[in-house]
Amino acid sequence: MAIENSELYEDLRIKVEELQCKTTELEQANKVKDDFLGVVSHELRTPINVIMGYTSLFKDGFFGDVKPKQEDALAKIARESKDLLVMINSVLHATALETEWARLETEEFSVASLLQELRANYAVTAPQQLNLYWNYPTNSPPLRTDCRMLKQILDNLIGNAVKFTEQGMVTITARVGSKDLSCEGAGNISESAPLCPQSTLFEFEVADTGVGIPSERLGKIFDKFYQVDSSETRRFGGVGIGLYIAKKFAELLGGRITVESREGIGSKFTLTVPCELGAENYSESTTHPPAAP
C-alpha cells in the first residue's frame, strides 16, 4: 500500500509540474501576443493620423477649392479613417487593460470643452442622414477625474450609437449633479458595475433610434470581442471591444454603465462617474441642434 501511494504521489507531482510548465508557456505566449499587438497598433496610428490630417486640410480648402463630388469622397475617407483609428486604439486599450498598463491620471477639465470636441469630431464623421442632438451644460464647473479615460468611454458610446443607427437620431446628454443613482434601475437593464458612493456625479446618456439589442443578449454586450450579430453577413463592422473597454474604464473611474434597449426601437446607454467638483454654480444645460454633416 505504501509503495502504491508513493507511486501515485510521484505521478501526481509530475502532472502538477507539467501543468505548471504549460501555464508558464501560455502566460509567456500571451505576453508576446500582447506586446506585439501593442507595438503594431502604436505604429499604425501614425500613418492613420497623417491621412486624417491631410483629409481635413483638403476639406477645409487648404489645397484649393473642393467640388461637391470631392467633398463626398473626402467625407468617406474621414469616416473610414476614424473607424480604423478607433479599432487600433481599441486594441491598444484592450491590451493595456489585460497587461495592467492602464493607470489613472487625474486632471481638471471642462465638461463643455470635452463635449464640444466630441461634437466637432462627429460633425465631420457622422452620416448625413443621421441627426445628432447634443444637450450639455455650457458653463459647468471644472471636474477632476481621468479625462483621457472618460473621453474614450464617451467616444465609444457615441460611436456605437452612430454605427447601429442607420437613420433617425442620436441624442447625447450630459449632466453634473449630486444625485445618488446607485439604487435606480428597473426593467430591461444590464449593469456593468455597482456605483461607488460619491457626492458629485457626472452623468452621460446616449440614446438612439437604431436596431436595438435582443433582450437575451443584453448581458453579453460588455464581453470582450462580443458581436450582437456574429454572422458572416453581418451589417455592422467593428471588432467587438468598444463596450468592453468602456465598461472597464468606467469601473477604473469608480463608475458604472447601464443600458436599456428594445430590439427594433433603439438603445440608451447611461454612464455615471464620481468626480470632484471644482465650483458650486454652473449654468443650465443647453440643447444644441443636429451637428452639420
PDB file of C-alpha atoms in Angstrom:
ATOM      1  CA  MET A   1       0.000   0.000   0.000  1.00  0.00           C
ATOM      2  CA  ALA A   2       2.808   2.393   0.895  1.00  0.00           C
ATOM      3  CA  ILE A   3       4.507   1.687  -2.446  1.00  0.00           C
ATOM      4  CA  GLU A   4       1.266   2.316  -4.347  1.00  0.00           C
ATOM      5  CA  ASN A   5       0.716   5.603  -2.518  1.00  0.00           C
ATOM      6  CA  SER A   6       4.277   6.636  -3.279  1.00  0.00           C
ATOM      7  CA  GLU A   7       3.787   5.887  -6.976  1.00  0.00           C
ATOM      8  CA  LEU A   8       0.506   7.816  -7.032  1.00  0.00           C
ATOM      9  CA  TYR A   9       2.153  10.764  -5.312  1.00  0.00           C
ATOM     10  CA  GLU A  10       5.007  10.739  -7.833  1.00  0.00           C
ATOM     11  CA  ASP A  11       2.572  10.600 -10.759  1.00  0.00           C
ATOM     12  CA  LEU A  12       0.614  13.495  -9.272  1.00  0.00           C
ATOM     13  CA  ARG A  13       3.794  15.517  -8.744  1.00  0.00           C
ATOM     14  CA  ILE A  14       4.815  15.003 -12.367  1.00  0.00           C
ATOM     15  CA  LYS A  15       1.358  16.041 -13.615  1.00  0.00           C
ATOM     16  CA  VAL A  16       1.425  19.182 -11.460  1.00  0.00           C
ATOM     17  CA  GLU A  17       4.862  20.128 -12.800  1.00  0.00           C
ATOM     18  CA  GLU A  18       3.668  19.579 -16.370  1.00  0.00           C
ATOM     19  CA  LEU A  19       0.628  21.789 -15.772  1.00  0.00           C
ATOM     20  CA  GLN A  20       2.794  24.486 -14.209  1.00  0.00           C
ATOM     21  CA  CYS A  21       5.104  24.419 -17.245  1.00  0.00           C
ATOM     22  CA  LYS A  22       2.128  24.655 -19.618  1.00  0.00           C
ATOM     23  CA  THR A  23       0.719  27.572 -17.617  1.00  0.00           C
ATOM     24  CA  THR A  24       4.051  29.396 -17.764  1.00  0.00           C
ATOM     25  CA  GLU A  25       4.293  28.801 -21.520  1.00  0.00           C
ATOM     26  CA  LEU A  26       0.762  30.126 -22.056  1.00  0.00           C
ATOM     27  CA  GLU A  27       1.460  33.219 -19.951  1.00  0.00           C
ATOM     28  CA  GLN A  28       4.628  33.912 -21.938  1.00  0.00           C
ATOM     29  CA  ALA A  29       2.797  33.397 -25.239  1.00  0.00           C
ATOM     30  CA  ASN A  30       0.044  35.797 -24.135  1.00  0.00           C
ATOM     31  CA  LYS A  31       2.647  38.379 -23.130  1.00  0.00           C
ATOM     32  CA  VAL A  32       4.352  38.118 -26.528  1.00  0.00           C
ATOM     33  CA  LYS A  33       0.968  38.469 -28.240  1.00  0.00           C
ATOM     34  CA  ASP A  34       0.002  41.499 -26.157  1.00  0.00           C
ATOM     35  CA  ASP A  35       3.400  43.143 -26.715  1.00  0.00           C
ATOM     36  CA  PHE A  36       3.122  42.525 -30.459  1.00  0.00           C
ATOM     37  CA  LEU A  37      -0.397  43.943 -30.650  1.00  0.00           C
ATOM     38  CA  GLY A  38       0.661  46.969 -28.645  1.00  0.00           C
ATOM     39  CA  VAL A  39       3.683  47.736 -30.857  1.00  0.00           C
ATOM     40  CA  VAL A  40       1.868  47.140 -34.155  1.00  0.00           C
ATOM     41  CA  SER A  41      -1.171  49.164 -33.098  1.00  0.00           C
ATOM     42  CA  HIS A  42       1.019  52.031 -31.939  1.00  0.00           C
ATOM     43  CA  GLU A  43       2.939  52.074 -35.241  1.00  0.00           C
ATOM     44  CA  LEU A  44      -0.294  52.000 -37.269  1.00  0.00           C
ATOM     45  CA  ARG A  45      -1.637  55.107 -35.563  1.00  0.00           C
ATOM     46  CA  THR A  46       0.970  57.423 -37.104  1.00  0.00           C
ATOM     47  CA  PRO A  47       0.042  56.920 -40.793  1.00  0.00           C
ATOM     48  CA  ILE A  48      -3.677  56.937 -39.975  1.00  0.00           C
ATOM     49  CA  ASN A  49      -3.322  60.284 -38.194  1.00  0.00           C
ATOM     50  CA  VAL A  50      -1.452  61.666 -41.226  1.00  0.00           C
ATOM     51  CA  ILE A  51      -4.257  60.521 -43.548  1.00  0.00           C
ATOM     52  CA  MET A  52      -6.872  62.125 -41.297  1.00  0.00           C
ATOM     53  CA  GLY A  53      -4.872  65.346 -41.048  1.00  0.00           C
ATOM     54  CA  TYR A  54      -4.454  65.777 -44.795  1.00  0.00           C
ATOM     55  CA  THR A  55      -8.096  64.839 -45.384  1.00  0.00           C
ATOM     56  CA  SER A  56      -9.132  67.629 -43.041  1.00  0.00           C
ATOM     57  CA  LEU A  57      -6.860  70.095 -44.868  1.00  0.00           C
ATOM     58  CA  PHE A  58      -8.375  69.109 -48.219  1.00  0.00           C
ATOM     59  CA  LYS A  59     -11.917  69.513 -46.833  1.00  0.00           C
ATOM     60  CA  ASP A  60     -11.059  72.959 -45.481  1.00  0.00           C
ATOM     61  CA  GLY A  61      -9.843  74.086 -48.918  1.00  0.00           C
ATOM     62  CA  PHE A  62      -6.198  74.395 -47.916  1.00  0.00           C
ATOM     63  CA  PHE A  63      -5.116  72.917 -51.274  1.00  0.00           C
ATOM     64  CA  GLY A  64      -7.739  74.714 -53.347  1.00  0.00           C
ATOM     65  CA  ASP A  65     -11.475  74.683 -53.931  1.00  0.00           C
ATOM     66  CA  VAL A  66     -13.248  71.385 -53.296  1.00  0.00           C
ATOM     67  CA  LYS A  67     -16.026  70.238 -55.617  1.00  0.00           C
ATOM     68  CA  PRO A  68     -19.198  68.566 -54.255  1.00  0.00           C
ATOM     69  CA  LYS A  69     -18.163  65.107 -55.503  1.00  0.00           C
ATOM     70  CA  GLN A  70     -14.772  65.569 -53.898  1.00  0.00           C
ATOM     71  CA  GLU A  71     -16.430  66.594 -50.627  1.00  0.00           C
ATOM     72  CA  ASP A  72     -18.369  63.328 -50.571  1.00  0.00           C
ATOM     73  CA  ALA A  73     -15.206  61.325 -51.237  1.00  0.00           C
ATOM     74  CA  LEU A  74     -13.263  63.207 -48.558  1.00  0.00           C
ATOM     75  CA  ALA A  75     -16.088  62.684 -46.058  1.00  0.00           C
ATOM     76  CA  LYS A  76     -15.950  58.940 -46.727  1.00  0.00           C
ATOM     77  CA  ILE A  77     -12.164  58.918 -46.277  1.00  0.00           C
ATOM     78  CA  ALA A  78     -12.577  60.792 -42.980  1.00  0.00           C
ATOM     79  CA  ARG A  79     -15.229  58.351 -41.708  1.00  0.00           C
ATOM     80  CA  GLU A  80     -13.319  55.215 -42.693  1.00  0.00           C
ATOM     81  CA  SER A  81     -10.043  56.583 -41.312  1.00  0.00           C
ATOM     82  CA  LYS A  82     -11.689  57.417 -37.999  1.00  0.00           C
ATOM     83  CA  ASP A  83     -13.246  53.941 -37.828  1.00  0.00           C
ATOM     84  CA  LEU A  84      -9.845  52.371 -38.427  1.00  0.00           C
ATOM     85  CA  LEU A  85      -8.223  54.605 -35.807  1.00  0.00           C
ATOM     86  CA  VAL A  86     -10.950  53.651 -33.322  1.00  0.00           C
ATOM     87  CA  MET A  87     -10.224  49.956 -33.944  1.00  0.00           C
ATOM     88  CA  ILE A  88      -6.487  50.481 -33.490  1.00  0.00           C
ATOM     89  CA  ASN A  89      -6.998  52.474 -30.289  1.00  0.00           C
ATOM     90  CA  SER A  90      -9.407  49.815 -29.036  1.00  0.00           C
ATOM     91  CA  VAL A  91      -6.778  47.104 -29.479  1.00  0.00           C
ATOM     92  CA  LEU A  92      -4.256  49.279 -27.614  1.00  0.00           C
ATOM     93  CA  HIS A  93      -6.675  49.946 -24.772  1.00  0.00           C
ATOM     94  CA  ALA A  94      -7.696  46.288 -24.506  1.00  0.00           C
ATOM     95  CA  THR A  95      -4.021  45.310 -24.380  1.00  0.00           C
ATOM     96  CA  ALA A  96      -3.397  47.902 -21.675  1.00  0.00           C
ATOM     97  CA  LEU A  97      -6.276  46.534 -19.605  1.00  0.00           C
ATOM     98  CA  GLU A  98      -5.074  42.937 -19.941  1.00  0.00           C
ATOM     99  CA  THR A  99      -1.470  43.793 -19.052  1.00  0.00           C
ATOM    100  CA  GLU A 100      -2.337  46.312 -16.310  1.00  0.00           C
ATOM    101  CA  TRP A 101      -0.807  49.219 -18.246  1.00  0.00           C
ATOM    102  CA  ALA A 102      -3.915  51.277 -17.613  1.00  0.00           C
ATOM    103  CA  ARG A 103      -3.245  53.828 -14.876  1.00  0.00           C
ATOM    104  CA  LEU A 104      -5.459  56.637 -13.635  1.00  0.00           C
ATOM    105  CA  GLU A 105      -4.173  60.133 -14.392  1.00  0.00           C
ATOM    106  CA  THR A 106      -6.468  62.586 -12.635  1.00  0.00           C
ATOM    107  CA  GLU A 107      -6.694  66.065 -14.110  1.00  0.00           C
ATOM    108  CA  GLU A 108      -9.045  69.038 -14.141  1.00  0.00           C
ATOM    109  CA  PHE A 109     -11.138  69.525 -17.271  1.00  0.00           C
ATOM    110  CA  SER A 110     -14.168  71.358 -18.642  1.00  0.00           C
ATOM    111  CA  VAL A 111     -17.275  69.313 -19.438  1.00  0.00           C
ATOM    112  CA  ALA A 112     -18.299  71.792 -22.144  1.00  0.00           C
ATOM    113  CA  SER A 113     -14.878  71.681 -23.838  1.00  0.00           C
ATOM    114  CA  LEU A 114     -14.850  67.888 -23.774  1.00  0.00           C
ATOM    115  CA  LEU A 115     -18.316  67.630 -25.319  1.00  0.00           C
ATOM    116  CA  GLN A 116     -17.588  70.369 -27.869  1.00  0.00           C
ATOM    117  CA  GLU A 117     -14.515  68.469 -29.038  1.00  0.00           C
ATOM    118  CA  LEU A 118     -16.525  65.269 -29.470  1.00  0.00           C
ATOM    119  CA  ARG A 119     -19.304  67.201 -31.205  1.00  0.00           C
ATOM    120  CA  ALA A 120     -16.849  68.689 -33.701  1.00  0.00           C
ATOM    121  CA  ASN A 121     -15.428  65.240 -34.464  1.00  0.00           C
ATOM    122  CA  TYR A 122     -18.843  63.713 -35.166  1.00  0.00           C
ATOM    123  CA  ALA A 123     -19.913  66.718 -37.230  1.00  0.00           C
ATOM    124  CA  VAL A 124     -17.309  65.508 -39.730  1.00  0.00           C
ATOM    125  CA  THR A 125     -17.688  61.730 -39.467  1.00  0.00           C
ATOM    126  CA  ALA A 126     -21.404  61.090 -38.758  1.00  0.00           C
ATOM    127  CA  PRO A 127     -23.539  60.057 -41.779  1.00  0.00           C
ATOM    128  CA  GLN A 128     -25.564  62.888 -43.353  1.00  0.00           C
ATOM    129  CA  GLN A 129     -28.899  61.101 -42.864  1.00  0.00           C
ATOM    130  CA  LEU A 130     -28.336  60.872 -39.097  1.00  0.00           C
ATOM    131  CA  ASN A 131     -29.269  63.717 -36.723  1.00  0.00           C
ATOM    132  CA  LEU A 132     -27.137  64.200 -33.617  1.00  0.00           C
ATOM    133  CA  TYR A 133     -28.603  66.273 -30.757  1.00  0.00           C
ATOM    134  CA  TRP A 134     -26.265  67.478 -28.011  1.00  0.00           C
ATOM    135  CA  ASN A 135     -27.540  68.579 -24.610  1.00  0.00           C
ATOM    136  CA  TYR A 136     -24.938  69.612 -22.028  1.00  0.00           C
ATOM    137  CA  PRO A 137     -24.128  72.466 -19.609  1.00  0.00           C
ATOM    138  CA  THR A 138     -22.134  75.166 -21.364  1.00  0.00           C
ATOM    139  CA  ASN A 139     -20.658  76.742 -18.240  1.00  0.00           C
ATOM    140  CA  SER A 140     -20.353  73.927 -15.710  1.00  0.00           C
ATOM    141  CA  PRO A 141     -17.578  73.965 -13.112  1.00  0.00           C
ATOM    142  CA  PRO A 142     -14.383  72.067 -13.831  1.00  0.00           C
ATOM    143  CA  LEU A 143     -14.330  68.416 -12.800  1.00  0.00           C
ATOM    144  CA  ARG A 144     -11.461  66.190 -11.741  1.00  0.00           C
ATOM    145  CA  THR A 145     -11.035  62.612 -12.959  1.00  0.00           C
ATOM    146  CA  ASP A 146      -9.063  60.812 -15.668  1.00  0.00           C
ATOM    147  CA  CYS A 147     -10.225  62.871 -18.661  1.00  0.00           C
ATOM    148  CA  ARG A 148      -8.443  60.596 -21.142  1.00  0.00           C
ATOM    149  CA  MET A 149     -10.389  57.537 -19.995  1.00  0.00           C
ATOM    150  CA  LEU A 150     -13.633  59.483 -19.705  1.00  0.00           C
ATOM    151  CA  LYS A 151     -13.315  60.796 -23.258  1.00  0.00           C
ATOM    152  CA  GLN A 152     -12.658  57.277 -24.561  1.00  0.00           C
ATOM    153  CA  ILE A 153     -15.790  55.972 -22.832  1.00  0.00           C
ATOM    154  CA  LEU A 154     -17.921  58.771 -24.282  1.00  0.00           C
ATOM    155  CA  ASP A 155     -16.427  58.313 -27.745  1.00  0.00           C
ATOM    156  CA  ASN A 156     -17.081  54.562 -27.632  1.00  0.00           C
ATOM    157  CA  LEU A 157     -20.706  55.036 -26.549  1.00  0.00           C
ATOM    158  CA  ILE A 158     -21.422  57.720 -29.169  1.00  0.00           C
ATOM    159  CA  GLY A 159     -19.616  55.780 -31.887  1.00  0.00           C
ATOM    160  CA  ASN A 160     -21.568  52.652 -31.014  1.00  0.00           C
ATOM    161  CA  ALA A 161     -24.878  54.539 -31.287  1.00  0.00           C
ATOM    162  CA  VAL A 162     -23.907  56.131 -34.608  1.00  0.00           C
ATOM    163  CA  LYS A 163     -22.804  52.790 -36.044  1.00  0.00           C
ATOM    164  CA  PHE A 164     -26.039  50.977 -35.170  1.00  0.00           C
ATOM    165  CA  THR A 165     -28.387  53.822 -36.190  1.00  0.00           C
ATOM    166  CA  GLU A 166     -28.639  53.950 -39.967  1.00  0.00           C
ATOM    167  CA  GLN A 167     -31.235  56.734 -39.906  1.00  0.00           C
ATOM    168  CA  GLY A 168     -33.113  58.719 -37.286  1.00  0.00           C
ATOM    169  CA  MET A 169     -31.372  60.365 -34.371  1.00  0.00           C
ATOM    170  CA  VAL A 170     -28.824  60.019 -31.615  1.00  0.00           C
ATOM    171  CA  THR A 171     -29.303  62.201 -28.526  1.00  0.00           C
ATOM    172  CA  ILE A 172     -26.282  62.912 -26.324  1.00  0.00           C
ATOM    173  CA  THR A 173     -26.969  64.342 -22.861  1.00  0.00           C
ATOM    174  CA  ALA A 174     -24.502  65.264 -20.100  1.00  0.00           C
ATOM    175  CA  ARG A 175     -25.305  66.381 -16.543  1.00  0.00           C
ATOM    176  CA  VAL A 176     -23.328  67.360 -13.478  1.00  0.00           C
ATOM    177  CA  GLY A 177     -25.008  66.913 -10.095  1.00  0.00           C
ATOM    178  CA  SER A 178     -25.018  65.205  -6.704  1.00  0.00           C
ATOM    179  CA  LYS A 179     -27.988  62.863  -7.164  1.00  0.00           C
ATOM    180  CA  ASP A 180     -27.254  59.314  -5.969  1.00  0.00           C
ATOM    181  CA  LEU A 181     -28.252  56.950  -8.759  1.00  0.00           C
ATOM    182  CA  SER A 182     -26.945  53.778  -7.142  1.00  0.00           C
ATOM    183  CA  CYS A 183     -30.419  52.499  -6.286  1.00  0.00           C
ATOM    184  CA  GLU A 184     -32.052  53.273  -9.620  1.00  0.00           C
ATOM    185  CA  GLY A 185     -32.589  50.731 -12.337  1.00  0.00           C
ATOM    186  CA  ALA A 186     -35.563  48.724 -13.458  1.00  0.00           C
ATOM    187  CA  GLY A 187     -36.843  46.916 -16.471  1.00  0.00           C
ATOM    188  CA  ASN A 188     -34.568  45.711 -19.237  1.00  0.00           C
ATOM    189  CA  ILE A 189     -31.283  46.973 -17.733  1.00  0.00           C
ATOM    190  CA  SER A 190     -27.855  45.339 -17.611  1.00  0.00           C
ATOM    191  CA  GLU A 191     -25.304  46.810 -15.150  1.00  0.00           C
ATOM    192  CA  SER A 192     -21.563  46.642 -15.626  1.00  0.00           C
ATOM    193  CA  ALA A 193     -20.633  47.530 -12.041  1.00  0.00           C
ATOM    194  CA  PRO A 194     -22.068  48.993  -8.816  1.00  0.00           C
ATOM    195  CA  LEU A 195     -21.605  52.731  -8.344  1.00  0.00           C
ATOM    196  CA  CYS A 196     -19.137  53.858  -5.709  1.00  0.00           C
ATOM    197  CA  PRO A 197     -20.831  56.260  -3.285  1.00  0.00           C
ATOM    198  CA  GLN A 198     -19.748  59.821  -4.066  1.00  0.00           C
ATOM    199  CA  SER A 199     -21.377  63.220  -3.597  1.00  0.00           C
ATOM    200  CA  THR A 200     -20.771  64.514  -7.113  1.00  0.00           C
ATOM    201  CA  LEU A 201     -21.628  62.607 -10.262  1.00  0.00           C
ATOM    202  CA  PHE A 202     -21.043  63.140 -13.945  1.00  0.00           C
ATOM    203  CA  GLU A 203     -23.898  61.512 -15.861  1.00  0.00           C
ATOM    204  CA  PHE A 204     -23.788  60.904 -19.592  1.00  0.00           C
ATOM    205  CA  GLU A 205     -26.555  59.412 -21.748  1.00  0.00           C
ATOM    206  CA  VAL A 206     -26.554  58.293 -25.366  1.00  0.00           C
ATOM    207  CA  ALA A 207     -29.996  57.421 -26.741  1.00  0.00           C
ATOM    208  CA  ASP A 208     -30.505  56.228 -30.306  1.00  0.00           C
ATOM    209  CA  THR A 209     -33.270  55.062 -32.635  1.00  0.00           C
ATOM    210  CA  GLY A 210     -31.153  52.240 -34.007  1.00  0.00           C
ATOM    211  CA  VAL A 211     -31.578  48.498 -34.350  1.00  0.00           C
ATOM    212  CA  GLY A 212     -31.688  47.811 -30.613  1.00  0.00           C
ATOM    213  CA  ILE A 213     -30.380  44.750 -28.776  1.00  0.00           C
ATOM    214  CA  PRO A 214     -32.262  41.466 -28.216  1.00  0.00           C
ATOM    215  CA  SER A 215     -33.080  41.061 -24.516  1.00  0.00           C
ATOM    216  CA  GLU A 216     -31.324  37.688 -24.312  1.00  0.00           C
ATOM    217  CA  ARG A 217     -28.045  39.293 -25.434  1.00  0.00           C
ATOM    218  CA  LEU A 218     -28.008  42.320 -23.145  1.00  0.00           C
ATOM    219  CA  GLY A 219     -25.950  40.521 -20.522  1.00  0.00           C
ATOM    220  CA  LYS A 220     -23.188  39.739 -23.025  1.00  0.00           C
ATOM    221  CA  ILE A 221     -22.643  43.044 -24.822  1.00  0.00           C
ATOM    222  CA  PHE A 222     -19.858  44.114 -22.422  1.00  0.00           C
ATOM    223  CA  ASP A 223     -17.896  40.899 -23.042  1.00  0.00           C
ATOM    224  CA  LYS A 224     -14.603  41.138 -24.905  1.00  0.00           C
ATOM    225  CA  PHE A 225     -14.941  40.598 -28.687  1.00  0.00           C
ATOM    226  CA  TYR A 226     -18.695  40.016 -28.419  1.00  0.00           C
ATOM    227  CA  GLN A 227     -20.726  40.786 -31.545  1.00  0.00           C
ATOM    228  CA  VAL A 228     -24.519  41.078 -31.323  1.00  0.00           C
ATOM    229  CA  ASP A 229     -24.612  39.985 -34.966  1.00  0.00           C
ATOM    230  CA  SER A 230     -21.789  37.473 -35.428  1.00  0.00           C
ATOM    231  CA  SER A 231     -22.945  36.066 -38.764  1.00  0.00           C
ATOM    232  CA  GLU A 232     -20.739  36.172 -41.867  1.00  0.00           C
ATOM    233  CA  THR A 233     -23.202  38.594 -43.462  1.00  0.00           C
ATOM    234  CA  ARG A 234     -23.355  40.984 -40.508  1.00  0.00           C
ATOM    235  CA  ARG A 235     -24.188  44.563 -41.497  1.00  0.00           C
ATOM    236  CA  PHE A 236     -22.050  46.399 -38.975  1.00  0.00           C
ATOM    237  CA  GLY A 237     -18.275  46.429 -38.650  1.00  0.00           C
ATOM    238  CA  GLY A 238     -16.029  46.581 -35.604  1.00  0.00           C
ATOM    239  CA  VAL A 239     -14.057  44.117 -33.522  1.00  0.00           C
ATOM    240  CA  GLY A 240     -16.401  43.919 -30.547  1.00  0.00           C
ATOM    241  CA  ILE A 241     -14.276  45.516 -27.826  1.00  0.00           C
ATOM    242  CA  GLY A 242     -15.630  49.084 -27.665  1.00  0.00           C
ATOM    243  CA  LEU A 243     -18.200  48.371 -24.956  1.00  0.00           C
ATOM    244  CA  TYR A 244     -15.771  46.066 -23.146  1.00  0.00           C
ATOM    245  CA  ILE A 245     -13.277  48.935 -22.898  1.00  0.00           C
ATOM    246  CA  ALA A 246     -15.989  51.423 -21.907  1.00  0.00           C
ATOM    247  CA  LYS A 247     -17.098  49.130 -19.084  1.00  0.00           C
ATOM    248  CA  LYS A 248     -13.564  48.506 -17.800  1.00  0.00           C
ATOM    249  CA  PHE A 249     -12.639  52.196 -17.927  1.00  0.00           C
ATOM    250  CA  ALA A 250     -15.876  53.117 -16.132  1.00  0.00           C
ATOM    251  CA  GLU A 251     -15.030  50.653 -13.364  1.00  0.00           C
ATOM    252  CA  LEU A 252     -11.496  52.064 -13.072  1.00  0.00           C
ATOM    253  CA  LEU A 253     -13.067  55.513 -12.596  1.00  0.00           C
ATOM    254  CA  GLY A 254     -15.354  54.124  -9.877  1.00  0.00           C
ATOM    255  CA  GLY A 255     -18.470  54.382 -12.043  1.00  0.00           C
ATOM    256  CA  ARG A 256     -20.849  52.196 -13.979  1.00  0.00           C
ATOM    257  CA  ILE A 257     -22.636  51.852 -17.304  1.00  0.00           C
ATOM    258  CA  THR A 258     -26.245  50.742 -17.680  1.00  0.00           C
ATOM    259  CA  VAL A 259     -28.168  50.009 -20.851  1.00  0.00           C
ATOM    260  CA  GLU A 260     -31.841  49.913 -21.757  1.00  0.00           C
ATOM    261  CA  SER A 261     -32.766  48.558 -25.167  1.00  0.00           C
ATOM    262  CA  ARG A 262     -35.660  47.272 -27.250  1.00  0.00           C
ATOM    263  CA  GLU A 263     -34.961  45.415 -30.455  1.00  0.00           C
ATOM    264  CA  GLY A 264     -36.089  47.436 -33.465  1.00  0.00           C
ATOM    265  CA  ILE A 265     -36.720  50.540 -31.312  1.00  0.00           C
ATOM    266  CA  GLY A 266     -33.327  51.690 -30.074  1.00  0.00           C
ATOM    267  CA  SER A 267     -30.995  51.776 -27.081  1.00  0.00           C
ATOM    268  CA  LYS A 268     -29.971  54.100 -24.269  1.00  0.00           C
ATOM    269  CA  PHE A 269     -26.601  53.800 -22.561  1.00  0.00           C
ATOM    270  CA  THR A 270     -26.027  55.714 -19.326  1.00  0.00           C
ATOM    271  CA  LEU A 271     -22.623  56.345 -17.775  1.00  0.00           C
ATOM    272  CA  THR A 272     -22.327  57.569 -14.195  1.00  0.00           C
ATOM    273  CA  VAL A 273     -18.899  58.525 -12.837  1.00  0.00           C
ATOM    274  CA  PRO A 274     -17.984  60.104  -9.481  1.00  0.00           C
ATOM    275  CA  CYS A 275     -15.929  63.283  -9.875  1.00  0.00           C
ATOM    276  CA  GLU A 276     -14.559  66.058  -7.730  1.00  0.00           C
ATOM    277  CA  LEU A 277     -16.439  69.298  -8.363  1.00  0.00           C
ATOM    278  CA  GLY A 278     -14.331  72.432  -8.815  1.00  0.00           C
ATOM    279  CA  ALA A 279     -17.002  75.120  -8.214  1.00  0.00           C
ATOM    280  CA  GLU A 280     -20.537  75.371  -6.840  1.00  0.00           C
ATOM    281  CA  ASN A 281     -22.571  77.041  -9.590  1.00  0.00           C
ATOM    282  CA  TYR A 282     -22.981  76.105 -13.215  1.00  0.00           C
ATOM    283  CA  SER A 283     -25.417  77.016 -15.975  1.00  0.00           C
ATOM    284  CA  GLU A 284     -28.472  75.079 -17.041  1.00  0.00           C
ATOM    285  CA  SER A 285     -27.921  72.606 -19.835  1.00  0.00           C
ATOM    286  CA  THR A 286     -28.291  73.808 -23.387  1.00  0.00           C
ATOM    287  CA  THR A 287     -29.718  71.782 -26.252  1.00  0.00           C
ATOM    288  CA  HIS A 288     -27.745  72.014 -29.461  1.00  0.00           C
ATOM    289  CA  PRO A 289     -29.209  71.330 -32.917  1.00  0.00           C
ATOM    290  CA  PRO A 290     -28.038  68.419 -35.033  1.00  0.00           C
ATOM    291  CA  ALA A 291     -24.399  68.678 -35.970  1.00  0.00           C
ATOM    292  CA  ALA A 292     -23.795  69.697 -39.549  1.00  0.00           C
ATOM    293  CA  PRO A 293     -22.583  66.845 -41.731  1.00  0.00           C
TER     294      PRO A 293
END
